[in-house]
Short mmCIF file of C-alpha atoms in Angstrom, two decimals:
data_model
loop_
_atom_site.label_atom_id
_atom_site.label_comp_id
_atom_site.label_asym_id
_atom_site.label_seq_id
_atom_site.Cartn_x
_atom_site.Cartn_y
_atom_site.Cartn_z
CA MET N 1 -53.12 -48.54 -124.93
CA LYS N 2 -55.97 -50.47 -123.97
CA THR N 3 -59.08 -48.33 -122.76
CA ASP N 4 -62.40 -48.50 -121.39
CA LYS N 5 -64.91 -50.24 -122.76
CA PRO N 6 -67.19 -47.98 -125.20
CA VAL N 7 -70.47 -45.98 -123.34
CA ALA N 8 -73.07 -44.28 -125.18
CA THR N 9 -73.49 -41.04 -123.90
CA ALA N 10 -75.70 -38.81 -126.38
CA THR N 11 -77.72 -38.92 -129.32
CA LYS N 12 -76.57 -36.02 -132.56
CA LYS N 13 -78.35 -36.76 -135.96
CA GLY N 14 -80.15 -39.99 -135.42
CA THR N 15 -76.64 -41.92 -133.70
CA LYS N 16 -75.45 -42.79 -130.53
CA VAL N 17 -72.39 -40.99 -129.52
CA TYR N 18 -69.82 -43.08 -127.30
CA GLU N 19 -67.31 -41.30 -125.32
CA THR N 20 -63.66 -43.06 -124.69
CA ARG N 21 -61.08 -42.03 -122.49
CA SER N 22 -57.90 -42.74 -125.54
CA THR N 23 -57.84 -41.11 -128.88
CA GLU N 24 -53.83 -43.44 -129.22
CA ARG N 25 -56.48 -46.21 -130.93
CA GLU N 26 -58.37 -45.83 -134.49
CA LYS N 27 -61.29 -44.30 -134.14
CA ALA N 28 -64.56 -46.59 -135.32
CA ILE N 29 -68.27 -45.93 -136.46
CA LEU N 30 -70.37 -48.44 -136.04
CA VAL N 31 -72.53 -48.98 -138.89
CA GLY N 32 -75.95 -51.69 -139.19
CA VAL N 33 -79.61 -52.05 -140.55
CA VAL N 34 -83.03 -52.68 -139.00
CA ARG N 35 -84.51 -54.27 -141.50
CA SER N 36 -88.48 -54.48 -141.87
CA GLY N 37 -89.37 -57.35 -139.97
CA GLU N 38 -86.46 -57.41 -137.58
CA SER N 39 -86.63 -56.50 -134.36
CA ARG N 40 -84.89 -53.01 -132.79
CA LEU N 41 -83.71 -54.75 -129.63
CA ASP N 42 -82.38 -57.79 -131.46
CA VAL N 43 -80.31 -55.22 -133.70
CA ASP N 44 -79.22 -53.65 -130.64
CA ASP N 45 -77.72 -56.11 -129.12
CA SER N 46 -76.13 -57.10 -132.11
CA ILE N 47 -74.40 -53.87 -132.10
CA ARG N 48 -73.58 -53.78 -128.62
CA GLU N 49 -72.02 -57.12 -129.40
CA LEU N 50 -70.14 -55.35 -132.46
CA ALA N 51 -68.41 -52.74 -130.29
CA LEU N 52 -66.84 -55.44 -128.37
CA LEU N 53 -65.50 -56.95 -130.78
CA ALA N 54 -64.49 -53.50 -132.13
CA ASP N 55 -62.39 -52.90 -128.64
CA THR N 56 -61.12 -56.86 -128.68
CA ALA N 57 -59.60 -55.43 -132.16
CA GLY N 58 -58.07 -52.76 -130.89
CA ALA N 59 -60.56 -49.70 -132.13
CA ASN N 60 -62.50 -46.97 -129.58
CA VAL N 61 -66.38 -46.36 -131.43
CA ILE N 62 -66.75 -42.69 -130.66
CA GLU N 63 -70.40 -43.08 -133.00
CA GLU N 64 -72.79 -45.67 -134.19
CA MET N 65 -75.40 -45.18 -136.74
CA VAL N 66 -77.90 -47.82 -136.99
CA PRO N 67 -81.10 -46.96 -139.45
CA SER N 68 -84.15 -48.71 -139.99
CA MET N 69 -85.05 -49.48 -143.43
CA GLN N 70 -87.24 -51.69 -145.89
CA LYS N 71 -84.29 -53.47 -146.99
CA VAL N 72 -80.53 -52.97 -147.49
CA SER N 73 -79.67 -50.96 -150.65
CA ALA N 74 -77.34 -52.79 -152.96
CA ALA N 75 -75.02 -50.26 -153.52
CA THR N 76 -74.11 -49.04 -150.20
CA TYR N 77 -75.99 -50.87 -148.06
CA ILE N 78 -77.29 -47.93 -146.04
CA GLY N 79 -78.51 -45.68 -149.38
CA LYS N 80 -77.12 -42.26 -150.58
CA GLY N 81 -78.63 -40.17 -148.16
CA LYS N 82 -77.31 -42.12 -145.51
CA VAL N 83 -74.24 -42.31 -146.91
CA GLN N 84 -74.05 -38.77 -146.94
CA GLU N 85 -74.97 -38.31 -143.80
CA LEU N 86 -72.25 -40.74 -142.65
CA LYS N 87 -69.49 -38.86 -144.71
CA GLU N 88 -70.59 -35.46 -142.31
CA ILE N 89 -70.05 -37.68 -139.47
CA ILE N 90 -66.73 -39.19 -140.32
CA ASP N 91 -65.50 -35.10 -141.40
CA GLU N 92 -66.23 -34.16 -137.58
CA THR N 93 -65.41 -37.04 -135.83
CA GLU N 94 -62.11 -37.72 -137.61
CA ALA N 95 -62.77 -41.33 -137.90
CA ASP N 96 -60.13 -43.54 -139.37
CA LEU N 97 -62.46 -46.98 -139.79
CA LEU N 98 -66.00 -47.66 -140.38
CA VAL N 99 -67.28 -51.49 -139.31
CA PHE N 100 -70.83 -52.91 -140.94
CA ASP N 101 -72.48 -55.24 -138.83
CA ASP N 102 -73.45 -57.02 -141.61
CA ASP N 103 -70.67 -58.87 -144.62
CA LEU N 104 -70.95 -56.28 -147.09
CA SER N 105 -70.98 -57.61 -151.05
CA PRO N 106 -67.92 -56.70 -153.60
CA ILE N 107 -69.86 -53.54 -154.84
CA GLN N 108 -71.23 -52.55 -151.48
CA LEU N 109 -67.28 -51.96 -150.50
CA ARG N 110 -65.80 -49.99 -153.52
CA ASN N 111 -68.98 -47.75 -153.47
CA LEU N 112 -68.31 -46.94 -149.96
CA GLU N 113 -64.80 -46.61 -150.04
CA ARG N 114 -65.33 -44.02 -152.86
CA GLU N 115 -67.65 -42.00 -150.93
CA LEU N 116 -66.32 -42.20 -147.61
CA GLU N 117 -62.30 -42.34 -148.35
CA VAL N 118 -61.81 -44.31 -144.75
CA LYS N 119 -61.10 -47.66 -144.03
CA LEU N 120 -64.07 -49.95 -143.97
CA LEU N 121 -64.78 -53.52 -142.42
CA ASP N 122 -67.64 -55.74 -142.22
CA ARG N 123 -68.07 -57.91 -139.78
CA SER N 124 -66.43 -61.13 -141.13
CA ALA N 125 -63.73 -58.95 -141.54
CA LEU N 126 -62.89 -57.91 -137.76
CA ILE N 127 -63.64 -60.93 -136.55
CA LEU N 128 -61.03 -62.63 -139.02
CA ASP N 129 -58.70 -59.45 -137.47
CA ILE N 130 -59.05 -60.59 -133.78
CA PHE N 131 -58.27 -64.45 -134.91
CA ALA N 132 -55.26 -63.42 -136.85
CA ARG N 133 -54.80 -61.07 -133.59
CA HIS N 134 -55.50 -63.75 -131.01
CA ALA N 135 -53.57 -66.76 -133.14
CA ARG N 136 -50.63 -68.50 -131.53
CA SER N 137 -49.83 -72.24 -132.49
CA ALA N 138 -49.03 -72.83 -135.81
CA THR N 139 -51.94 -74.56 -136.58
CA ALA N 140 -54.23 -71.75 -134.99
CA LYS N 141 -52.12 -69.18 -137.73
CA THR N 142 -52.36 -71.68 -140.37
CA GLN N 143 -56.31 -71.56 -140.14
CA VAL N 144 -56.73 -67.87 -139.94
CA GLU N 145 -54.64 -67.29 -142.74
CA LEU N 146 -56.65 -69.45 -144.70
CA ALA N 147 -59.95 -67.94 -143.75
CA GLN N 148 -58.62 -64.00 -144.32
CA LEU N 149 -57.05 -65.60 -147.99
CA GLU N 150 -60.53 -66.60 -149.01
CA TYR N 151 -62.18 -63.49 -147.89
CA ILE N 152 -59.89 -61.63 -149.63
CA ARG N 153 -60.23 -63.25 -152.83
CA THR N 154 -63.50 -62.53 -153.73
CA ARG N 155 -62.78 -59.21 -152.98
CA LEU N 156 -59.22 -58.89 -154.70
CA THR N 157 -59.62 -55.42 -156.08
CA ARG N 158 -61.03 -54.07 -153.22
CA ALA N 159 -58.79 -55.07 -150.76
CA TRP N 160 -55.47 -54.81 -153.17
CA THR N 161 -56.27 -50.77 -154.27
CA HIS N 162 -57.10 -50.30 -150.23
CA LEU N 163 -54.51 -51.96 -148.48
CA SER N 164 -51.72 -50.23 -150.71
CA ARG N 165 -53.16 -46.99 -148.87
CA GLN N 166 -53.10 -48.28 -145.73
CA LYS N 167 -50.30 -48.50 -142.84
CA GLY N 168 -51.42 -51.64 -140.94
CA GLY N 169 -54.06 -51.23 -138.07
CA ILE N 170 -57.36 -53.60 -137.64
CA GLY N 171 -58.02 -55.51 -140.72
CA MET N 172 -54.61 -55.39 -141.67
CA ARG N 173 -53.43 -58.23 -139.83
CA GLY N 174 -52.10 -61.98 -141.17
CA PRO N 175 -51.00 -62.24 -144.40
CA GLY N 176 -52.17 -58.84 -145.47
CA GLU N 177 -49.50 -56.67 -146.15
CA THR N 178 -47.33 -59.57 -147.21
CA GLN N 179 -49.54 -60.05 -150.53
CA ILE N 180 -50.06 -56.85 -151.63
CA GLU N 181 -47.94 -58.06 -154.95
CA THR N 182 -49.88 -60.78 -155.85
CA ASP N 183 -52.37 -61.39 -157.74
CA ARG N 184 -55.57 -63.88 -157.69
CA ARG N 185 -53.61 -66.75 -159.31
CA MET N 186 -50.88 -66.48 -156.52
CA ILE N 187 -53.82 -65.97 -153.78
CA GLY N 188 -55.25 -69.24 -155.08
CA MET N 189 -51.93 -71.17 -154.94
CA ARG N 190 -51.70 -70.00 -151.44
CA ILE N 191 -54.88 -71.48 -150.77
CA SER N 192 -54.04 -74.81 -152.25
CA THR N 193 -50.74 -75.11 -150.16
CA LEU N 194 -52.72 -74.29 -146.87
CA LYS N 195 -55.58 -76.44 -147.00
CA ASP N 196 -52.44 -78.90 -147.89
CA ARG N 197 -50.80 -78.65 -144.54
CA LEU N 198 -54.72 -78.55 -142.77
CA VAL N 199 -55.33 -81.37 -144.26
CA LYS N 200 -52.02 -83.43 -142.82
CA ILE N 201 -52.77 -81.51 -139.52
CA ASP N 202 -56.29 -83.45 -139.64
CA GLN N 203 -54.57 -86.50 -140.71
CA GLN N 204 -52.10 -86.30 -137.20
CA ARG N 205 -55.14 -84.74 -135.06
CA THR N 206 -57.22 -87.43 -136.24
CA THR N 207 -54.30 -90.36 -135.24
CA GLN N 208 -54.24 -88.53 -131.91
CA ARG N 209 -57.95 -88.57 -131.04
CA LYS N 210 -57.90 -92.36 -132.41
CA GLY N 211 -55.41 -93.15 -129.58
CA ARG N 212 -57.60 -91.76 -127.15
CA SER N 213 -60.64 -93.91 -128.17
CA ASP N 214 -60.98 -96.01 -124.71
CA PHE N 215 -61.44 -92.49 -122.95
CA THR N 216 -64.85 -90.76 -122.44
CA ARG N 217 -64.21 -87.50 -124.52
CA VAL N 218 -66.45 -84.48 -123.06
CA SER N 219 -65.99 -80.98 -124.75
CA PHE N 220 -67.05 -77.95 -123.75
CA VAL N 221 -69.10 -75.70 -126.46
CA GLY N 222 -70.99 -71.82 -126.02
CA TYR N 223 -71.03 -68.10 -127.41
CA THR N 224 -67.16 -66.98 -126.59
CA ASN N 225 -66.58 -65.45 -123.28
CA ALA N 226 -69.25 -67.61 -121.64
CA GLY N 227 -66.29 -68.49 -119.53
CA LYS N 228 -65.23 -72.47 -121.34
CA SER N 229 -61.49 -71.53 -120.23
CA THR N 230 -62.09 -70.53 -116.74
CA LEU N 231 -64.40 -73.42 -116.57
CA MET N 232 -61.44 -75.55 -117.91
CA ASN N 233 -58.87 -74.15 -115.65
CA ALA N 234 -61.18 -75.12 -112.54
CA LEU N 235 -61.68 -78.44 -113.20
CA ALA N 236 -58.51 -79.36 -114.54
CA ASP N 237 -56.14 -77.26 -112.60
CA THR N 238 -54.40 -76.28 -115.98
CA ASN N 239 -53.60 -72.28 -116.64
CA VAL N 240 -55.50 -72.47 -120.29
CA LEU N 241 -55.67 -68.23 -121.08
CA ALA N 242 -59.08 -66.89 -119.77
CA GLU N 243 -59.82 -62.92 -120.57
CA ASP N 244 -62.44 -61.31 -120.36
CA LYS N 245 -62.15 -60.80 -124.22
CA LEU N 246 -64.22 -62.15 -127.15
CA PHE N 247 -62.20 -65.40 -128.79
CA ALA N 248 -59.60 -65.59 -126.22
CA THR N 249 -58.51 -69.35 -127.06
CA LEU N 250 -58.95 -70.48 -130.76
CA ASP N 251 -56.65 -73.76 -130.19
CA ALA N 252 -58.64 -76.99 -128.80
CA THR N 253 -56.83 -77.55 -125.58
CA THR N 254 -57.65 -81.13 -123.92
CA ARG N 255 -56.66 -82.31 -120.18
CA THR N 256 -57.45 -85.38 -118.27
CA VAL N 257 -59.92 -84.84 -115.60
CA PHE N 258 -61.24 -87.24 -112.54
CA ILE N 259 -65.21 -86.36 -112.29
CA ALA N 260 -65.07 -89.33 -109.67
CA GLN N 261 -63.04 -91.61 -108.46
CA ASN N 262 -61.48 -94.10 -110.74
CA LYS N 263 -63.18 -92.20 -113.48
CA GLN N 264 -61.49 -90.74 -116.22
CA VAL N 265 -62.56 -88.46 -118.65
CA LEU N 266 -60.96 -86.53 -121.28
CA LEU N 267 -62.26 -82.79 -121.22
CA SER N 268 -61.15 -80.55 -124.26
CA ASP N 269 -61.99 -76.42 -124.92
CA THR N 270 -62.71 -75.41 -128.22
CA VAL N 271 -62.80 -72.00 -129.92
CA GLY N 272 -66.34 -70.12 -129.09
CA PHE N 273 -69.34 -69.35 -131.40
CA ILE N 274 -70.27 -65.97 -131.65
CA ARG N 275 -73.94 -64.75 -134.13
CA LYS N 276 -73.04 -64.09 -137.70
CA LEU N 277 -69.62 -66.11 -137.64
CA PRO N 278 -68.22 -66.37 -141.02
CA HIS N 279 -68.81 -69.27 -142.77
CA ARG N 280 -65.05 -69.38 -143.77
CA LEU N 281 -64.10 -69.38 -140.25
CA ILE N 282 -66.12 -72.77 -139.91
CA GLU N 283 -64.40 -74.69 -142.34
CA SER N 284 -60.45 -73.83 -141.72
CA PHE N 285 -61.21 -74.60 -138.12
CA LYS N 286 -62.41 -77.83 -139.27
CA SER N 287 -59.76 -79.78 -136.72
CA THR N 288 -60.64 -77.55 -134.40
CA LEU N 289 -64.14 -78.47 -134.60
CA ASP N 290 -63.48 -81.90 -135.19
CA GLU N 291 -62.89 -82.46 -130.78
CA VAL N 292 -67.29 -81.58 -130.98
CA ARG N 293 -67.81 -83.13 -133.63
CA GLU N 294 -66.38 -86.62 -132.04
CA ALA N 295 -67.13 -86.02 -128.27
CA ASP N 296 -69.40 -88.15 -125.93
CA VAL N 297 -70.64 -85.50 -124.09
CA LEU N 298 -71.34 -82.10 -124.46
CA LEU N 299 -71.18 -79.56 -121.98
CA HIS N 300 -72.70 -75.58 -122.96
CA VAL N 301 -71.68 -73.31 -121.03
CA LEU N 302 -73.99 -70.02 -121.04
CA ASP N 303 -72.72 -67.08 -119.43
CA GLY N 304 -76.24 -67.06 -116.44
CA SER N 305 -75.78 -63.21 -115.38
CA HIS N 306 -76.16 -62.28 -119.49
CA ARG N 307 -79.86 -60.99 -120.17
CA ARG N 308 -79.91 -62.89 -123.65
CA PHE N 309 -78.62 -66.13 -122.94
CA GLN N 310 -81.27 -67.94 -124.59
CA GLU N 311 -80.62 -65.80 -127.93
CA GLN N 312 -76.59 -66.89 -127.45
CA MET N 313 -78.12 -70.94 -126.46
CA ARG N 314 -79.98 -70.76 -130.22
CA VAL N 315 -76.76 -69.30 -131.24
CA VAL N 316 -75.18 -72.05 -130.77
CA ASN N 317 -77.15 -74.94 -131.08
CA GLU N 318 -77.39 -73.67 -134.99
CA MET N 319 -73.50 -74.25 -135.17
CA LEU N 320 -73.96 -77.96 -133.70
CA LYS N 321 -76.43 -78.49 -136.01
CA GLU N 322 -74.28 -76.75 -138.56
CA LEU N 323 -71.61 -79.86 -137.46
CA SER N 324 -73.82 -82.49 -137.09
CA ALA N 325 -73.45 -82.81 -133.10
CA LEU N 326 -76.74 -81.15 -132.11
CA ASP N 327 -77.92 -84.40 -131.50
CA LYS N 328 -75.06 -85.98 -128.70
CA PRO N 329 -76.10 -86.04 -125.11
CA THR N 330 -76.15 -82.71 -123.65
CA LEU N 331 -75.36 -81.36 -120.53
CA LEU N 332 -76.25 -77.34 -120.01
CA VAL N 333 -73.80 -75.37 -117.72
CA PHE N 334 -74.76 -72.08 -116.33
CA ASN N 335 -71.91 -70.15 -115.36
CA LYS N 336 -70.93 -66.78 -113.84
CA ILE N 337 -73.90 -67.10 -111.47
CA ASP N 338 -72.19 -65.34 -108.51
CA ALA N 339 -72.47 -61.79 -111.62
CA ILE N 340 -76.50 -62.95 -110.87
CA GLY N 341 -77.33 -60.18 -108.53
CA ASP N 342 -80.80 -61.22 -108.10
CA PRO N 343 -81.66 -64.62 -106.16
CA GLN N 344 -84.77 -64.78 -107.54
CA ILE N 345 -83.58 -64.87 -111.02
CA LEU N 346 -81.45 -67.47 -110.31
CA ALA N 347 -84.16 -69.79 -108.27
CA ALA N 348 -86.49 -69.13 -111.87
CA LEU N 349 -83.23 -70.40 -114.10
CA LYS N 350 -83.00 -73.54 -111.53
CA ASP N 351 -86.85 -73.80 -111.95
CA GLU N 352 -86.59 -73.19 -115.50
CA TYR N 353 -83.85 -76.00 -115.88
CA PRO N 354 -83.88 -78.50 -113.28
CA GLU N 355 -81.45 -80.74 -115.16
CA ALA N 356 -78.80 -78.04 -115.97
CA ALA N 357 -75.49 -77.53 -113.64
CA PHE N 358 -74.98 -74.14 -112.43
CA VAL N 359 -71.76 -72.66 -111.69
CA SER N 360 -68.72 -70.09 -111.04
CA ALA N 361 -65.61 -71.16 -112.72
CA LEU N 362 -63.97 -68.01 -111.46
CA ARG N 363 -65.00 -68.63 -107.63
CA GLY N 364 -65.20 -72.44 -107.89
CA ILE N 365 -69.09 -72.70 -106.94
CA GLY N 366 -70.86 -75.61 -107.97
CA LEU N 367 -67.79 -77.25 -109.47
CA ALA N 368 -69.05 -80.93 -107.41
CA ASP N 369 -72.55 -80.67 -108.34
CA LEU N 370 -71.41 -80.67 -112.04
CA LYS N 371 -68.86 -82.96 -112.39
CA THR N 372 -71.88 -85.63 -110.53
CA ARG N 373 -73.98 -84.33 -113.21
CA VAL N 374 -71.05 -85.11 -116.07
CA LEU N 375 -71.39 -88.62 -114.88
CA ASP N 376 -75.23 -88.72 -114.64
CA VAL N 377 -74.92 -87.50 -118.58
CA MET N 378 -71.94 -90.33 -119.62
CA GLU N 379 -73.73 -93.16 -117.98
CA SER N 380 -77.41 -92.84 -118.75
CA ASP N 381 -76.74 -94.94 -121.52
CA PHE N 382 -74.69 -97.12 -120.47
CA ALA N 383 -75.45 -101.39 -121.26
CA GLN N 384 -75.61 -103.94 -118.89
CA TYR N 385 -73.23 -106.94 -119.78
CA ASP N 386 -73.31 -110.52 -117.89
CA VAL N 387 -71.25 -112.71 -119.11
CA ILE N 388 -68.86 -115.73 -118.37
CA MET N 389 -65.73 -116.04 -119.84
CA PRO N 390 -62.19 -117.85 -119.64
CA VAL N 391 -59.89 -117.15 -117.04
CA THR N 392 -57.35 -117.70 -120.19
CA ASP N 393 -58.84 -114.94 -122.22
CA GLN N 394 -57.13 -112.25 -120.40
CA LYS N 395 -56.98 -109.85 -123.92
CA ALA N 396 -60.43 -109.65 -123.95
CA ILE N 397 -61.05 -109.42 -119.81
CA ALA N 398 -57.94 -106.35 -119.80
CA TYR N 399 -60.26 -105.11 -122.06
CA ILE N 400 -63.59 -105.03 -120.88
CA ARG N 401 -61.80 -103.64 -117.41
CA LYS N 402 -60.11 -100.96 -119.35
CA VAL N 403 -63.15 -99.75 -121.17
CA ALA N 404 -66.23 -100.79 -118.78
CA GLU N 405 -67.11 -100.22 -115.26
CA VAL N 406 -67.16 -103.68 -113.59
CA VAL N 407 -69.64 -104.18 -111.12
CA SER N 408 -68.62 -107.57 -110.01
CA GLU N 409 -66.13 -110.31 -110.37
CA GLU N 410 -66.62 -113.97 -109.66
CA TYR N 411 -64.82 -116.97 -110.62
CA MET N 412 -65.94 -120.49 -111.59
CA TYR N 413 -66.03 -123.74 -113.64
CA ALA N 414 -68.02 -123.60 -116.97
CA ARG N 415 -68.04 -126.43 -120.27
CA VAL N 416 -69.45 -125.91 -123.59
CA PRO N 417 -72.25 -128.41 -124.36
CA TYR N 418 -71.67 -131.75 -125.61
CA ASP N 419 -67.87 -130.98 -124.34
CA ASP N 420 -66.36 -133.24 -121.07
CA GLU N 421 -63.84 -130.66 -120.83
CA THR N 422 -64.43 -127.77 -118.15
CA HIS N 423 -62.71 -124.54 -117.93
CA ALA N 424 -61.88 -121.97 -115.34
CA VAL N 425 -63.86 -118.89 -115.98
CA VAL N 426 -65.08 -115.77 -114.97
CA ARG N 427 -68.25 -113.70 -114.63
CA LEU N 428 -68.44 -109.97 -115.16
CA GLN N 429 -71.34 -108.21 -114.26
CA PHE N 430 -70.35 -104.54 -116.11
CA ARG N 431 -71.90 -101.14 -118.01
CA ALA N 432 -70.06 -99.92 -120.79
CA ALA N 433 -70.53 -96.78 -123.13
CA PRO N 434 -72.46 -97.54 -126.42
CA LYS N 435 -69.63 -96.53 -128.75
CA PHE N 436 -67.60 -99.68 -126.91
CA THR N 437 -70.48 -102.25 -127.92
CA GLU N 438 -69.28 -103.18 -131.64
CA ASP N 439 -65.23 -103.96 -130.09
CA ILE N 440 -67.19 -105.69 -126.99
CA GLU N 441 -69.71 -107.69 -129.00
CA PRO N 442 -67.59 -110.12 -131.01
CA LEU N 443 -65.16 -110.55 -127.53
CA ILE N 444 -68.19 -112.13 -125.74
CA ALA N 445 -70.30 -113.54 -128.71
CA ARG N 446 -67.35 -116.64 -128.91
CA HIS N 447 -67.85 -117.78 -125.32
CA ARG N 448 -71.66 -117.46 -125.46
CA ASP N 449 -71.99 -121.39 -125.17
CA LEU N 450 -70.70 -121.46 -122.10
CA LYS N 451 -73.07 -123.16 -119.41
CA VAL N 452 -71.73 -122.84 -115.38
CA VAL N 453 -71.11 -126.12 -113.68
CA GLU N 454 -72.37 -126.64 -110.52
CA GLU N 455 -69.07 -128.96 -109.60
CA VAL N 456 -66.49 -130.09 -110.45
#
């Protein structure tokens, strides 16, 4: 049963207590740590995000524990005293799930399970569970299963003991229950099979992308739930799944969009990013994220109404750096401007980011301006050409007309020096994206000696 998102209502034993309307879903306690030198505000933001992740996975968050510590305990993450306190809270609330905001080591997981006797998930396991829940296509399911098995392999003893006691639920989706009787060798074999399958998928997608190489490719990037899919639907008039949930979209979707008269681009929507995104997921979703790596222009979509959008921007930029895509031509797109209550805040954002686009994908605000700005970014580094080519070289002329913007076309006669033969030629003035330079240059180089003649 779907319930309202958790709301903090009281304080008890230094923990924040949540009220929810339903007891049918798993009852979860969130656990995090404010380390020495860390900002309480940053950690609170991360815990709030963890609560949204838990809600997306199907849990009711009933409490959270976020103590301040010099450093985390290598044995139990939060130390013996807090473990005992946490055990008392579990007994009082009858919680059946603990979710930790950081990745736990196998030793920490084993010790905590032995002391608390309740199901434990760390942040990576929770995100993997959500990906398993939202995976629709065979490709997405393969990518998620590989990431889950890579995660389980390092925690094999704990995972298998744990799974044998559980009857499904959050963290149990995907390969879990079907792999209970296997051992490490069998998991390794399955991982190898999945990797081989993904290599073939990657090869197929590479072939597909080569077939689209004549188009300018634009890809959305951004924090999860920033509204990328809604914006995709608004621009391309499609019905890509767009929900107010984290990681609602896992599969890359590509559509043809006219951003101006006779100017088409291929627009791709990809999986969103989040802080502490498991690295194994990035590796598993290589074929999906290649849409970002190989894009000509990136549209970095931000939730303009989020009070910490700058932190989200930083997380996305770190991910782009990891993907070697940070230096691509990028347009910032502030979405959800209709949710910004104060006009002065919106005006200040526009002053601070004068080159950005400001839109509401849901209400269709600012889409025309967005298309204009995308075109400006696309053409900002176009190369200018003024060439003469024989009209008989139809293949080369057709290619230039296909990939470039022809500004003018004039027919005349020309000849090569020291040759009396006159040729009918066309003078083309055009602009083309840098990615086409390697193909265009050989086409025009062979005709550089042609000189226009005044009379035939």
